[in-house]
Coordinates of C-alpha atoms and ligand atoms in Angstrom, one line a residue:
X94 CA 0.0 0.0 0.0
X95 CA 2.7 2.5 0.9
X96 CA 5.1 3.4 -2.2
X97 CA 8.0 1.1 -1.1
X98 CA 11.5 2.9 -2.7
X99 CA 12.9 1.1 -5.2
X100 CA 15.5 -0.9 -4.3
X101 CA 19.0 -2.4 -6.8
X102 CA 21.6 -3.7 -5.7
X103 CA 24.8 -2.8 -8.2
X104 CA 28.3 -2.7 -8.2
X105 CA 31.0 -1.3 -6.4
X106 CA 32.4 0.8 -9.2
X107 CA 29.1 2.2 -10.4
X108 CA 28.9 5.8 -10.6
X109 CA 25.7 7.4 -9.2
X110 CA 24.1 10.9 -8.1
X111 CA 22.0 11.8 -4.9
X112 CA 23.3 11.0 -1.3
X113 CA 26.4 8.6 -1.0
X114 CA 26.3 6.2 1.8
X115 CA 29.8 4.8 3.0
X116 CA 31.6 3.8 6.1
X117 CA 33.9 3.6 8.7
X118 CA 34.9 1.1 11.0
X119 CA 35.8 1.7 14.7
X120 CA 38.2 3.8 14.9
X121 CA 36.8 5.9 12.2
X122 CA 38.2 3.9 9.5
X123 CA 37.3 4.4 6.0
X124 CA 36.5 1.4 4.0
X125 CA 38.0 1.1 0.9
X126 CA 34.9 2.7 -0.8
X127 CA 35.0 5.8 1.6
X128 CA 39.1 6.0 0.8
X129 CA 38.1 6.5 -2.7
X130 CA 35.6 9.7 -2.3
X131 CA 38.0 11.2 0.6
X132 CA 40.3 11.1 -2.5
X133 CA 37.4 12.4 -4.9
X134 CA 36.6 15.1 -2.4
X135 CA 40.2 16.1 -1.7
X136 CA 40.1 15.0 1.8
X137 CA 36.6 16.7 3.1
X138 CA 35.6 12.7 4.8
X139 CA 38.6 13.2 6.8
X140 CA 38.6 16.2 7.5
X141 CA 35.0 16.2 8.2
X142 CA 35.6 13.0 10.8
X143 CA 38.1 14.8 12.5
X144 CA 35.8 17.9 13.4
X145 CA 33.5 16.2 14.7
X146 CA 35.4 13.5 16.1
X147 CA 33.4 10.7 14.7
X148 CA 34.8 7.3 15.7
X149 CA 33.3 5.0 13.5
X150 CA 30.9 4.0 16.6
X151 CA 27.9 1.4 14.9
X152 CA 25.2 3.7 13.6
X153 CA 26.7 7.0 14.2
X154 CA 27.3 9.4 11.5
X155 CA 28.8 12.2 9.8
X156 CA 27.4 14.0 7.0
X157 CA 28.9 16.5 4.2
X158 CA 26.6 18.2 2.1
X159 CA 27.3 19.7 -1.2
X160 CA 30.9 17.9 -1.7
X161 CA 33.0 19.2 -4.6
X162 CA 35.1 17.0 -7.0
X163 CA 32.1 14.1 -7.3
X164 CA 28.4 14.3 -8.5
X165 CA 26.9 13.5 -5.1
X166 CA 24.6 16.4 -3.6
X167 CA 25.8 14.5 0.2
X168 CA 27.8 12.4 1.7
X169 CA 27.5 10.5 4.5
X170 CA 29.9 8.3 6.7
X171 CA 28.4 6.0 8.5
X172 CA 29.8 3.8 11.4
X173 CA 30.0 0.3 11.3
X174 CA 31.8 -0.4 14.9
X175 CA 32.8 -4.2 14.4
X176 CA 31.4 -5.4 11.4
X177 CA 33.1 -9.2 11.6
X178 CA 30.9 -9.8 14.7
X179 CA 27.5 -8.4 13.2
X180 CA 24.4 -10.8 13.6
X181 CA 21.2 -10.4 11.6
X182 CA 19.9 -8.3 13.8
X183 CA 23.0 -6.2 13.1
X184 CA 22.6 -5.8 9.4
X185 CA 19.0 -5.1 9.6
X186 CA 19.2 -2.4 12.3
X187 CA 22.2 -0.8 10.6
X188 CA 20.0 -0.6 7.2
X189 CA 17.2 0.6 9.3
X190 CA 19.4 2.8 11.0
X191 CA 20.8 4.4 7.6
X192 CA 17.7 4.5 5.9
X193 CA 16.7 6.7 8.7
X194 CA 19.4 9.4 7.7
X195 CA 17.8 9.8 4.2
X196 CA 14.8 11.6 3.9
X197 CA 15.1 12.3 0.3
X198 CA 15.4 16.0 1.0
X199 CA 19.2 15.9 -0.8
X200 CA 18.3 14.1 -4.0
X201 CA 15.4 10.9 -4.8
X202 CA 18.0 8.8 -5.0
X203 CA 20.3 7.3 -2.2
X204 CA 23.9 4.6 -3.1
X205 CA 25.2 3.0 -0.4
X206 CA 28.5 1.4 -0.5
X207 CA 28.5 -1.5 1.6
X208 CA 32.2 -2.8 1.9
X209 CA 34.1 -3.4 5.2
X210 CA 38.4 -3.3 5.4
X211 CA 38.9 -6.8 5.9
X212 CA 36.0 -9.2 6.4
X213 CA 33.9 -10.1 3.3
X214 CA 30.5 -8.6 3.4
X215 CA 28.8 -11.7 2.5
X216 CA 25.7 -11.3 0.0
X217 CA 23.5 -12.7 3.1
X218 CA 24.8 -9.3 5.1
X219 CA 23.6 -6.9 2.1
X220 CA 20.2 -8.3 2.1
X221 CA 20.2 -7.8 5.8
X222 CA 20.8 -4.5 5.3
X223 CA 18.5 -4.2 2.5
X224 CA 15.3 -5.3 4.4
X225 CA 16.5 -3.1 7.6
X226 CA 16.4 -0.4 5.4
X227 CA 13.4 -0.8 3.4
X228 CA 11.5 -2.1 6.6
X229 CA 12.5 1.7 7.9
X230 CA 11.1 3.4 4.6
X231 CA 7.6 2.0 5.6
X232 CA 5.0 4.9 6.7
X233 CA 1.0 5.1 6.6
X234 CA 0.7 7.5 4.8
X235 CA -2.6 6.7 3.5
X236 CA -5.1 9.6 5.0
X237 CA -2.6 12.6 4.5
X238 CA -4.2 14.2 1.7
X239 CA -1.7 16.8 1.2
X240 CA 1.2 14.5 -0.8
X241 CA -2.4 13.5 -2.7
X242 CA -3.1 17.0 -3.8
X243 CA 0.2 17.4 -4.9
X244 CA 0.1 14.4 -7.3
X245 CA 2.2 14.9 -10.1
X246 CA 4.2 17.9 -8.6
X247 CA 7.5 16.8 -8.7
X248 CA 9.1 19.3 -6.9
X249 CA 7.4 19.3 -4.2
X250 CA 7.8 15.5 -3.2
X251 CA 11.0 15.0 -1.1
X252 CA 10.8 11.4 -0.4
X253 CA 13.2 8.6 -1.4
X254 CA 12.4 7.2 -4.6
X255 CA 15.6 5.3 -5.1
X256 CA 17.9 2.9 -3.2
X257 CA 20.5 1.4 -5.3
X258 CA 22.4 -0.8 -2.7
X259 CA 26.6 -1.1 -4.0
X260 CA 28.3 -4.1 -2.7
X261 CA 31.0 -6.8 -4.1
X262 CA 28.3 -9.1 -5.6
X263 CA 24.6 -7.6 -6.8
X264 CA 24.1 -10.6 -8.4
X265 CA 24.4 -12.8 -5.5
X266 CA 23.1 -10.1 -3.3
X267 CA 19.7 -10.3 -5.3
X268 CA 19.8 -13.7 -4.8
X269 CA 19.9 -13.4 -1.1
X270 CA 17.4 -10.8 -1.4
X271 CA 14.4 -12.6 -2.8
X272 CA 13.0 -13.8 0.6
X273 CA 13.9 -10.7 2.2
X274 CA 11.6 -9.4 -0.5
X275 CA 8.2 -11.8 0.6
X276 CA 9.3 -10.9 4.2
X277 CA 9.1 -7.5 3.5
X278 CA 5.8 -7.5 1.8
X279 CA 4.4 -9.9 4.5
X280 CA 5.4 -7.0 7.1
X281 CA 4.4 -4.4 5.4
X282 CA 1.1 -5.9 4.9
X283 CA 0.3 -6.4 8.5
X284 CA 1.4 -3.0 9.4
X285 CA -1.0 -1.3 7.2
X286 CA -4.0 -3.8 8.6
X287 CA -3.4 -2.7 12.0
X288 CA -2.7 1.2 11.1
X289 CA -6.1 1.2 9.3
X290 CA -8.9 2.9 11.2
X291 CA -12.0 0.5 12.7
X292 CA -14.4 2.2 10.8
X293 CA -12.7 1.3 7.5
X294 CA -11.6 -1.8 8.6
X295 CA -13.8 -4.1 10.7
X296 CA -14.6 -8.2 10.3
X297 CA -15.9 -8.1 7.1
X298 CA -13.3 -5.9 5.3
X299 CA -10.4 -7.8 6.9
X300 CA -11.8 -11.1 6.0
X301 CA -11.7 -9.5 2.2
X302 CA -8.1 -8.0 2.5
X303 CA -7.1 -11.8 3.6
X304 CA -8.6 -13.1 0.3
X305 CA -5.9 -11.1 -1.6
X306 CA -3.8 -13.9 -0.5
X307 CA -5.5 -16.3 -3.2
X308 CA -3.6 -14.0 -5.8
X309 CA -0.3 -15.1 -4.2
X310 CA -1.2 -19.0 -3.7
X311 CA -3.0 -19.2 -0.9
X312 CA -6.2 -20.9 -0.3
X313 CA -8.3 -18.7 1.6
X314 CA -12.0 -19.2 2.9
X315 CA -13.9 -16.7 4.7
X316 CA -16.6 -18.2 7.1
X317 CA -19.9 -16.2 7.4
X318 CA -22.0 -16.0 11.0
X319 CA -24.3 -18.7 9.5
X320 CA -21.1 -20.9 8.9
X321 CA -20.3 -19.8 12.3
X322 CA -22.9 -20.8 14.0
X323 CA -23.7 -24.2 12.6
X324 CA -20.2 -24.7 13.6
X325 CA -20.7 -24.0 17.1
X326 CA -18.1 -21.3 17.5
X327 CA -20.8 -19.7 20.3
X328 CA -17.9 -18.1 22.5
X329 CA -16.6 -16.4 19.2
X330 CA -20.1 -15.0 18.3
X331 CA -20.7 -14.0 21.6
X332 CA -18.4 -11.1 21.6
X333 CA -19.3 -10.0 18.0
X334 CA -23.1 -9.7 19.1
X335 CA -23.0 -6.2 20.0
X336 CA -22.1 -5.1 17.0
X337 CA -24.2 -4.1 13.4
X338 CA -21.0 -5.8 11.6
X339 CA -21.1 -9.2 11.5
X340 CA -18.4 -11.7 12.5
X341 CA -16.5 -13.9 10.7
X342 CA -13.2 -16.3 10.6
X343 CA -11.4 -16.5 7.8
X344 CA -8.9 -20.1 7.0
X345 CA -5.4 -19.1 5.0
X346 CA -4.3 -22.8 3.7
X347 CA -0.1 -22.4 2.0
X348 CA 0.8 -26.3 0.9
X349 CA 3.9 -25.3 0.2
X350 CA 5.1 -28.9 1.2
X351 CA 2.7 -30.5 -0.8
X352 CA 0.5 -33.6 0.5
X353 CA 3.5 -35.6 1.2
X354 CA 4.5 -32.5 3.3
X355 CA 3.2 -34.3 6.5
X356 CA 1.0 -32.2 9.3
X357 CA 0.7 -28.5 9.2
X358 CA 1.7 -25.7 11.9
X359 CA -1.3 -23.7 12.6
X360 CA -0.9 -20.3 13.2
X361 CA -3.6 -18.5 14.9
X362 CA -4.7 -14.9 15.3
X363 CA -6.6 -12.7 17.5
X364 CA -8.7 -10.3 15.0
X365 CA -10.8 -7.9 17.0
X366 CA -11.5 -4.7 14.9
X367 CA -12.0 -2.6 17.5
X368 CA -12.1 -3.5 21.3
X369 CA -14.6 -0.9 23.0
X370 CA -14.4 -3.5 25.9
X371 CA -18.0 -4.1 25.3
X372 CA -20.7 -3.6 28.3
X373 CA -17.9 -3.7 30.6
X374 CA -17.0 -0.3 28.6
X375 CA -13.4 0.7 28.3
X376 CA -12.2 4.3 29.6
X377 CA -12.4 7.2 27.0
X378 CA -8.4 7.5 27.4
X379 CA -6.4 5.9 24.9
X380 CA -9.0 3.8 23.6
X381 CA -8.3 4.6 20.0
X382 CA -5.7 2.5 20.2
X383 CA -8.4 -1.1 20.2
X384 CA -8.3 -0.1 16.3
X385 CA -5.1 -2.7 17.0
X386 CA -6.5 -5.3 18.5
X387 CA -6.8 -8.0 15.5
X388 CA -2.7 -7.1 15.4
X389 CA -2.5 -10.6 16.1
X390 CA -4.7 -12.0 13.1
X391 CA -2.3 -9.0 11.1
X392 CA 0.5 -10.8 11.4
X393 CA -1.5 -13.9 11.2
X394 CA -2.1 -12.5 7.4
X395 CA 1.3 -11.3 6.4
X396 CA 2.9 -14.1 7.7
X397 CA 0.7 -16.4 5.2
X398 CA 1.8 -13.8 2.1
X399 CA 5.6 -14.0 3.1
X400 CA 5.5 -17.7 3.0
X401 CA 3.6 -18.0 -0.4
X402 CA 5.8 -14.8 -1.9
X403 CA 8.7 -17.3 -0.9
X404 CA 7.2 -20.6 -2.1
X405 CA 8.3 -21.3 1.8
X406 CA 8.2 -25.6 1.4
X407 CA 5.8 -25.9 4.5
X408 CA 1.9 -26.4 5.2
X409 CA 0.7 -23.7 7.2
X410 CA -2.3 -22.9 8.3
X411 CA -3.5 -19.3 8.9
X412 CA -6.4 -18.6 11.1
X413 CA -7.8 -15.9 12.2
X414 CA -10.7 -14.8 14.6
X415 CA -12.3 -11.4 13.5
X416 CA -15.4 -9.6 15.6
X417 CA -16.0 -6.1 17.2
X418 CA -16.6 -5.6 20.3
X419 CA -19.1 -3.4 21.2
X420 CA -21.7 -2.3 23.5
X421 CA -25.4 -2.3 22.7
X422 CA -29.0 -3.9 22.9
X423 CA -27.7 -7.0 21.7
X424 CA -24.0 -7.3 23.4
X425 CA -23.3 -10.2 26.0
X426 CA -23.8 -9.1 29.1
X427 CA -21.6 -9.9 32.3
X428 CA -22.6 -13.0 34.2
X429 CA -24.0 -14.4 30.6
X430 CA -23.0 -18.3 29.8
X431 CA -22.0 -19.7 26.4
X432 CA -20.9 -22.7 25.7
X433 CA -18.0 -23.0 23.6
X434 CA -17.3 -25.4 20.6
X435 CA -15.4 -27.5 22.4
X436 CA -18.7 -28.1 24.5
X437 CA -16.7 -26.0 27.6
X438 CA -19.2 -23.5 29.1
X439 CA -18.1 -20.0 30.1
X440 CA -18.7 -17.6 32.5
X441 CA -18.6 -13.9 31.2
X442 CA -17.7 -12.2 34.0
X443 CA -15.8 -8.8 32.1
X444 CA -17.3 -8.5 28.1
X445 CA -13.3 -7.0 28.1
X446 CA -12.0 -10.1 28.7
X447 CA -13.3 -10.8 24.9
X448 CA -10.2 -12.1 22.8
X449 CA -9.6 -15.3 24.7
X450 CA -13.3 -16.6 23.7
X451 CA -12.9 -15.4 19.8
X452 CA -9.3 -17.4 20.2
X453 CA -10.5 -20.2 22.6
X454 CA -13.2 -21.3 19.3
X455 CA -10.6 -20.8 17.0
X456 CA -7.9 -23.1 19.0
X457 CA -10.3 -25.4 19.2
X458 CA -11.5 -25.5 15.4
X459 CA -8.2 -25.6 14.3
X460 CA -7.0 -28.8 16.0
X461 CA -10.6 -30.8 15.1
X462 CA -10.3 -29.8 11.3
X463 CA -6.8 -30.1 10.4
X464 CA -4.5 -32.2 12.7
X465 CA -1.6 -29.5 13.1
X466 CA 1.7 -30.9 14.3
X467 CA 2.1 -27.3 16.3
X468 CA -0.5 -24.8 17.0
X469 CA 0.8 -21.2 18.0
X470 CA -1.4 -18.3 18.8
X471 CA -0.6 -14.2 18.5
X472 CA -2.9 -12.1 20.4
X473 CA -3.1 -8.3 22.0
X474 CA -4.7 -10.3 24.6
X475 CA -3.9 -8.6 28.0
X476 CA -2.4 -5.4 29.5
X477 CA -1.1 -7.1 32.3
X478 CA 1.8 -8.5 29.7
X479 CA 3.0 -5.0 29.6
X480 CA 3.1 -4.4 33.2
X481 CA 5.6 -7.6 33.4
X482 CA 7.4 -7.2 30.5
X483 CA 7.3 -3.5 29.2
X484 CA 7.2 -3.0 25.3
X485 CA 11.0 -5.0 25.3
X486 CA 9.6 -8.8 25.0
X487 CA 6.3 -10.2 24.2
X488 CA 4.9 -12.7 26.8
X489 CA 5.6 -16.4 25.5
X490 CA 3.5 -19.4 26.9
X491 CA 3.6 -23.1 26.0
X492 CA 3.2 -26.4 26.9
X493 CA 6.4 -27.9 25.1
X494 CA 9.9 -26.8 26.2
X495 CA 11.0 -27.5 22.3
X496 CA 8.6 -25.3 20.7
X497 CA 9.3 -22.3 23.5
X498 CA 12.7 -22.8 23.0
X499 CA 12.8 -22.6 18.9
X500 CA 10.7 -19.4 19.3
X501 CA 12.7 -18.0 21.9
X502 CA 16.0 -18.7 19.3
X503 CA 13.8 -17.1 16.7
X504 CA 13.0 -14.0 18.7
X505 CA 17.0 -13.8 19.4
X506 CA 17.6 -14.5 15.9
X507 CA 15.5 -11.4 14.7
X508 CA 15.3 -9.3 17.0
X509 CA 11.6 -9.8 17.5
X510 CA 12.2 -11.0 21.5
X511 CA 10.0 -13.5 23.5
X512 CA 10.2 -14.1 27.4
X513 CA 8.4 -17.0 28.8
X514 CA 6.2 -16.9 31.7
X515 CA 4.6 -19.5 33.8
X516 CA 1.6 -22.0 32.8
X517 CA 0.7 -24.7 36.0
X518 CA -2.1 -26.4 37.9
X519 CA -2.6 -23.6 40.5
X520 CA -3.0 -20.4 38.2
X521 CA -5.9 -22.8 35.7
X522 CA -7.5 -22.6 39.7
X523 CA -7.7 -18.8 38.6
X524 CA -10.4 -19.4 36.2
X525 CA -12.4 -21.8 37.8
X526 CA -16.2 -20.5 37.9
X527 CA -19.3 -21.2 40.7
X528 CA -21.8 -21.4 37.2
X529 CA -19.9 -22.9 34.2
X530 CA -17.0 -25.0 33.6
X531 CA -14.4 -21.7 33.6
X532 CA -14.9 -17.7 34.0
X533 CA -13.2 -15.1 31.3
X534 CA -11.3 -13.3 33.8
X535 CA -8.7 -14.4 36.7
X536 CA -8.8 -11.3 38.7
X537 CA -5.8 -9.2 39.7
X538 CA -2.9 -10.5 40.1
X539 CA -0.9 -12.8 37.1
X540 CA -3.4 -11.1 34.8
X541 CA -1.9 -12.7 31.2
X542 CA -1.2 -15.7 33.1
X543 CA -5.0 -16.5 34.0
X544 CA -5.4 -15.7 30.2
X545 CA -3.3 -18.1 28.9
X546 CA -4.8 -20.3 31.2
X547 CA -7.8 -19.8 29.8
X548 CA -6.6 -20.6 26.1
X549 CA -5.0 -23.8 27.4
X550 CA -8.5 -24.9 28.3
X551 CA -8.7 -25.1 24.4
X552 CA -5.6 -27.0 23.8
X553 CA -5.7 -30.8 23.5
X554 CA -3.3 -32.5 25.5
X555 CA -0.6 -33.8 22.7
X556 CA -1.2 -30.1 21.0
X557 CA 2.2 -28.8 21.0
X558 CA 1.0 -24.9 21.9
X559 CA 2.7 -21.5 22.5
X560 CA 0.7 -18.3 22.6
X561 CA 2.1 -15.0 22.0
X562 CA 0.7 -12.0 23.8
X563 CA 1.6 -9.6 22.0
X564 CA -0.1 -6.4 23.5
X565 CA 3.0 -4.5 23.5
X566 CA 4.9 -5.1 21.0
X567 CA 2.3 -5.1 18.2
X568 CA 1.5 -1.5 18.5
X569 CA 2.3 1.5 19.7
X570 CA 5.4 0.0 20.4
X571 CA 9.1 1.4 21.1
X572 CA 10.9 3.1 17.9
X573 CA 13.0 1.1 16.1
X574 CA 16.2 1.7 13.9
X575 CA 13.9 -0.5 11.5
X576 CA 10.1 1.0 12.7
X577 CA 8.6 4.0 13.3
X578 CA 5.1 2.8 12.3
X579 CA 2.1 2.8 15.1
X580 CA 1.5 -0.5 14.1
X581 CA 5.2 -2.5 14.2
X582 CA 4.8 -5.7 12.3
X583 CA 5.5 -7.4 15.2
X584 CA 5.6 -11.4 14.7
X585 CA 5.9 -11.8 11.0
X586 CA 9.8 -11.9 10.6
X587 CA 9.4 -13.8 14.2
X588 CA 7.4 -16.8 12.5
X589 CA 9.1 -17.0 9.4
X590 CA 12.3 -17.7 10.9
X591 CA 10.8 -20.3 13.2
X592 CA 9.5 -22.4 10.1
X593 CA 12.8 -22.0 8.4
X594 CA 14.5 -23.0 11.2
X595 CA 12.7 -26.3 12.3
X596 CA 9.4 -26.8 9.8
X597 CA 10.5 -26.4 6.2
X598 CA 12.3 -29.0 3.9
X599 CA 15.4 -30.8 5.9
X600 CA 14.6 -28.9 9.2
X601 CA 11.2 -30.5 8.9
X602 CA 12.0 -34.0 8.9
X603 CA 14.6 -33.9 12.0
X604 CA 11.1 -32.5 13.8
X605 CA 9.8 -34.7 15.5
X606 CA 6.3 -34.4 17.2
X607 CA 6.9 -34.5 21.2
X608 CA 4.1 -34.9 22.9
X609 CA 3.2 -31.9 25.8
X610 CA 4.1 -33.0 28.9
X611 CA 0.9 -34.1 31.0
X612 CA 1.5 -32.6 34.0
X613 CA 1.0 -29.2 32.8
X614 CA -2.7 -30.1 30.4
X615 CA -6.3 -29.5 31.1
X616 CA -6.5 -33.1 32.5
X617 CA -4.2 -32.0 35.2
X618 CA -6.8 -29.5 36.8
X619 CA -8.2 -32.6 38.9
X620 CA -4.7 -33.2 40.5
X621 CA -4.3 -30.1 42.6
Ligands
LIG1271 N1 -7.3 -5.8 24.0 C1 -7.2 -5.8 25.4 C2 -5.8 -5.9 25.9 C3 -4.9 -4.7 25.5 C4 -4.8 -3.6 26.3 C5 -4.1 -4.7 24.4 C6 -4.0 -2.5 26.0 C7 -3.3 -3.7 24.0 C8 -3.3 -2.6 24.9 C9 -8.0 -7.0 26.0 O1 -9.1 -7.4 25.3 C10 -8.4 -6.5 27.3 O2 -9.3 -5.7 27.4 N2 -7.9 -7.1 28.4 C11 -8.3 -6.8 29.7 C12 -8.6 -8.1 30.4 C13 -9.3 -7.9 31.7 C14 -10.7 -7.4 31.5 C15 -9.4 -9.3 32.4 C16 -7.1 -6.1 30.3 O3 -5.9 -6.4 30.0 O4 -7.3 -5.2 31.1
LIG1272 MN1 -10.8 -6.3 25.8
LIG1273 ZN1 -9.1 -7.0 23.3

């Protein structure tokens, strides 16, 4: 949706116009591209990093506009610190990080000229870089109808039209690229779903922004109320009552692995359009912000294009949960009981408590109908995950070491970081209830961990499960060298590493399906 710059990859000694991007290495070092325009400039680099005493420090810069001897309008150094030691993360905040520098005010175009003084930068590194920087270039732009106005008026649009990205192999770098490129797109989608306002987007129009996905290989169906109902998916309904929109859960099927391809992960997503909190109304003070709630059925979405884009050689399954919340004549009330799918009845004791009955239906649908060989769920599900873990780590719970472990390496791996917290026999007492089987909310204390709880009541025993809560990293969440967006992204680049990692081609056959240790399923309840 937003104009993504154009990005190339080309060769060190291609000339080019606009801003130059080199850089220097601790100790303010010049790499052997940055040697060459000091020469150009007749020594203005140097002189410039001695002014201001740059030291080559990772992501610090120095900038020289209007440099004689070379076409260039600016020049920036930019520090690399230790480049042999650079992770992932490294190469995607540093892109971020310089894509940050250029607004496009100096020129439209932007060359980079990515070389280090003695390690390689391997084409893997550049395409790093390339997504950290593109990634940054993302904004919502979409209601500013200034830019709109100006259509057409060249000279009054400053924003980066062109990245052309120099390194020792463009070929190979392009290469590398490619799933950078689906990851991207994937991101990129979800962050526009959650920006997007409730009143443009609520069930119904999400359900049809997920069925864009058939264009990309993905088999999408969109379930109506009626489909709902017959179903069973009461809990799920329940919460989308109050509202004049109906509900409505859409199925994203990728079979990238084909039928041989063995049982799929599921992926699961809470979609509530807007969260007013329902009868149990929300305060007037930030709630704007429940236009975020379905993040978790975003990413649930972009995920499923980034695998497709990729031809990623897994079966997934997306599914996601999409309602409003709101309060009226017909909401739920508190103290109502529905009975779930799964034949569980629930107490409603808070209608605020809302996404862990659209997920708890969902959970459960998703393990009758397909069989997954993993099921993880994404969800802005509680407030009480910030209070624990601030906007640094999203709240990871599961009933399978393996699986929390591979998505804690996956959140290392990407920056996208996951803490684990607590699932056992004496919080599931939380959300045991005089009337029905369980009750929506836990009360004060351990507030996402009586949520989880609550989901785990939808989990089959041998489901290896983790959810996600992903309240605070979703949106609204810290700046970023590679995000300044409202709504982050949060989860795609997360996922897609974990099925790369353990659930795609050769990583998928050394999986092996370990069954969730007993002691901490639903059965266990009768033990304490
Ligand atoms: N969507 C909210 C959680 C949330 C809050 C997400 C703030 C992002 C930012 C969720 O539906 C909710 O209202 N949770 C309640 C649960 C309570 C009523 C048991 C909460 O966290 O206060
Ligand atoms: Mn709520
Ligand atoms: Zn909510």
């Amino acid at each position: 949706m937003t104009d993504q710059t154009a990005l190339s990859f080309a060769s060190m000694t291609a000339t080019g116009d606009g801003v130059a991007v080199v850089f220097a290495e601790e100790g303010a070092k010049l790499t052997p591209a940055a040697q060459d325009l000091d020469k150009k400039t007749k020594g203005l680099l140097s002189k410039a990093i001695q002014i201001t005493a740059f030291k080559g420090k990772k992501g610090a810069t120095v900038d020289v506009l209007a440099p004689q001897g070379t076409k260039f309008t600016r020049i920036v150094v930019v520090g690399l610190g230790k480049p042999a030691s650079f992770t992932q993360e490294d190469w995607l905040n540093l892109g971020g990080a310089v894509r940050g520098q250029l607004t496009g005010r100096e020129g439209a175009t932007a060359h980079v000229y990515l070389d280090a003084i003695k390690d390689d930068v391997t084409p893997t590194d550049v395409a790093n870089f390339a997504l950290g920087a593109q990634l940054r270039g993302y904004s919502f732009k979409k209601y500013k109808s200034k830019p709109r106005k100006k259509a057409g008026d060249a000279a009054n649009d400053r924003s980066l039209k062109k990245l052309v990205v120099h390194c020792a192999d463009p070929r190979a770098a392009g290469q590398a690229y490619a799933p950078n490129r689906a990851i991207l797109d994937g991101v990129t989608l979800t962050r526009d779903l959650v920006n997007e306002p409730a009143n443009v987007l609520g069930p119904a129009e999400f359900a049809q922004r997920a069925k864009t996905l058939t264009k990309a290989g993905v088999q999408v169906e969109v379930m109506s109320e009626a489909t709902l109902k017959r179903l069973g998916m009461r809990a799920l309904l329940a919460v989308g009552q109050g509202s004049e929109r109906p509900s409505h859960v859409v199925v994203m099927q990728w079979k990238g692995a084909g039928a041989k391809g063995g049982a799929p992960i599921a992926i699961v997503g809470k979609g509530v359009t807007f969260d007013t909190g329902g009868i149990s109304l929300k305060g007037a003070a930030g709630m704007e912000e429940m236009k975020g709630d379905m993040a978790g059925a975003a990413c649930v979405v972009g995920l499923m294009l980034a695998l497709a884009e990729r031809k990623a050689k897994v079966n997934a399954i997306g599914i996601v949960g999409l309602v409003e919340n709101m309060p009226s004549g017909d909401a739920q009330r508190p103290g109502d009981v529905v009975e779930a799918m799964s034949g569980t009845t629930i107490e409603v004791l808070n209608t605020d408590a809302e996404g862990r009955m659209v997920l708890g239906d969902c959970l459960w649908y998703v393990q009758e109908k397909f069989k997954p060989q993993a099921v993880i769920n994404l969800a802005t599900l509680t407030g009480a995950v910030m209070v624990a873990l601030g906007k640094e780590h999203a709240g990871l719970f599961s009933n399978n070491d393996e699986l929390a472990e591979r998505l804690t390496a996956a959140g290392k791996e990407t920056g996208e970081k996951l803490w684990r917290l607590p699932l056992g026999p004496k919080y599931d007492k939380l959300i045991e209830s005089k009337v029905a089987d369980i009750k929506n909310t836990g009360g004060r204390w351990g507030g996402s961990i009586s949520a989880a709880q609550f989901l785990q009541r939808f989990i089959k025993d041998d489901t290896p499960w983790a959810h996600l809560d992903v309240a605070g990293m979703a949106m609204s969440s810290n700046d970023s060298d590679i995000n300044r967006s409202w709504g982050s992204g949060f989860g795609v680049r997360l996922l897609d590493q974990l099925i790369k990692d353990h659930y795609e081609g050769a990583a998928a056959r050394k999986s092996t399906k370990a069954a969730a240790p007993k002691s901490r399923g639903r059965k266990s309840r009768a033990k304490t």
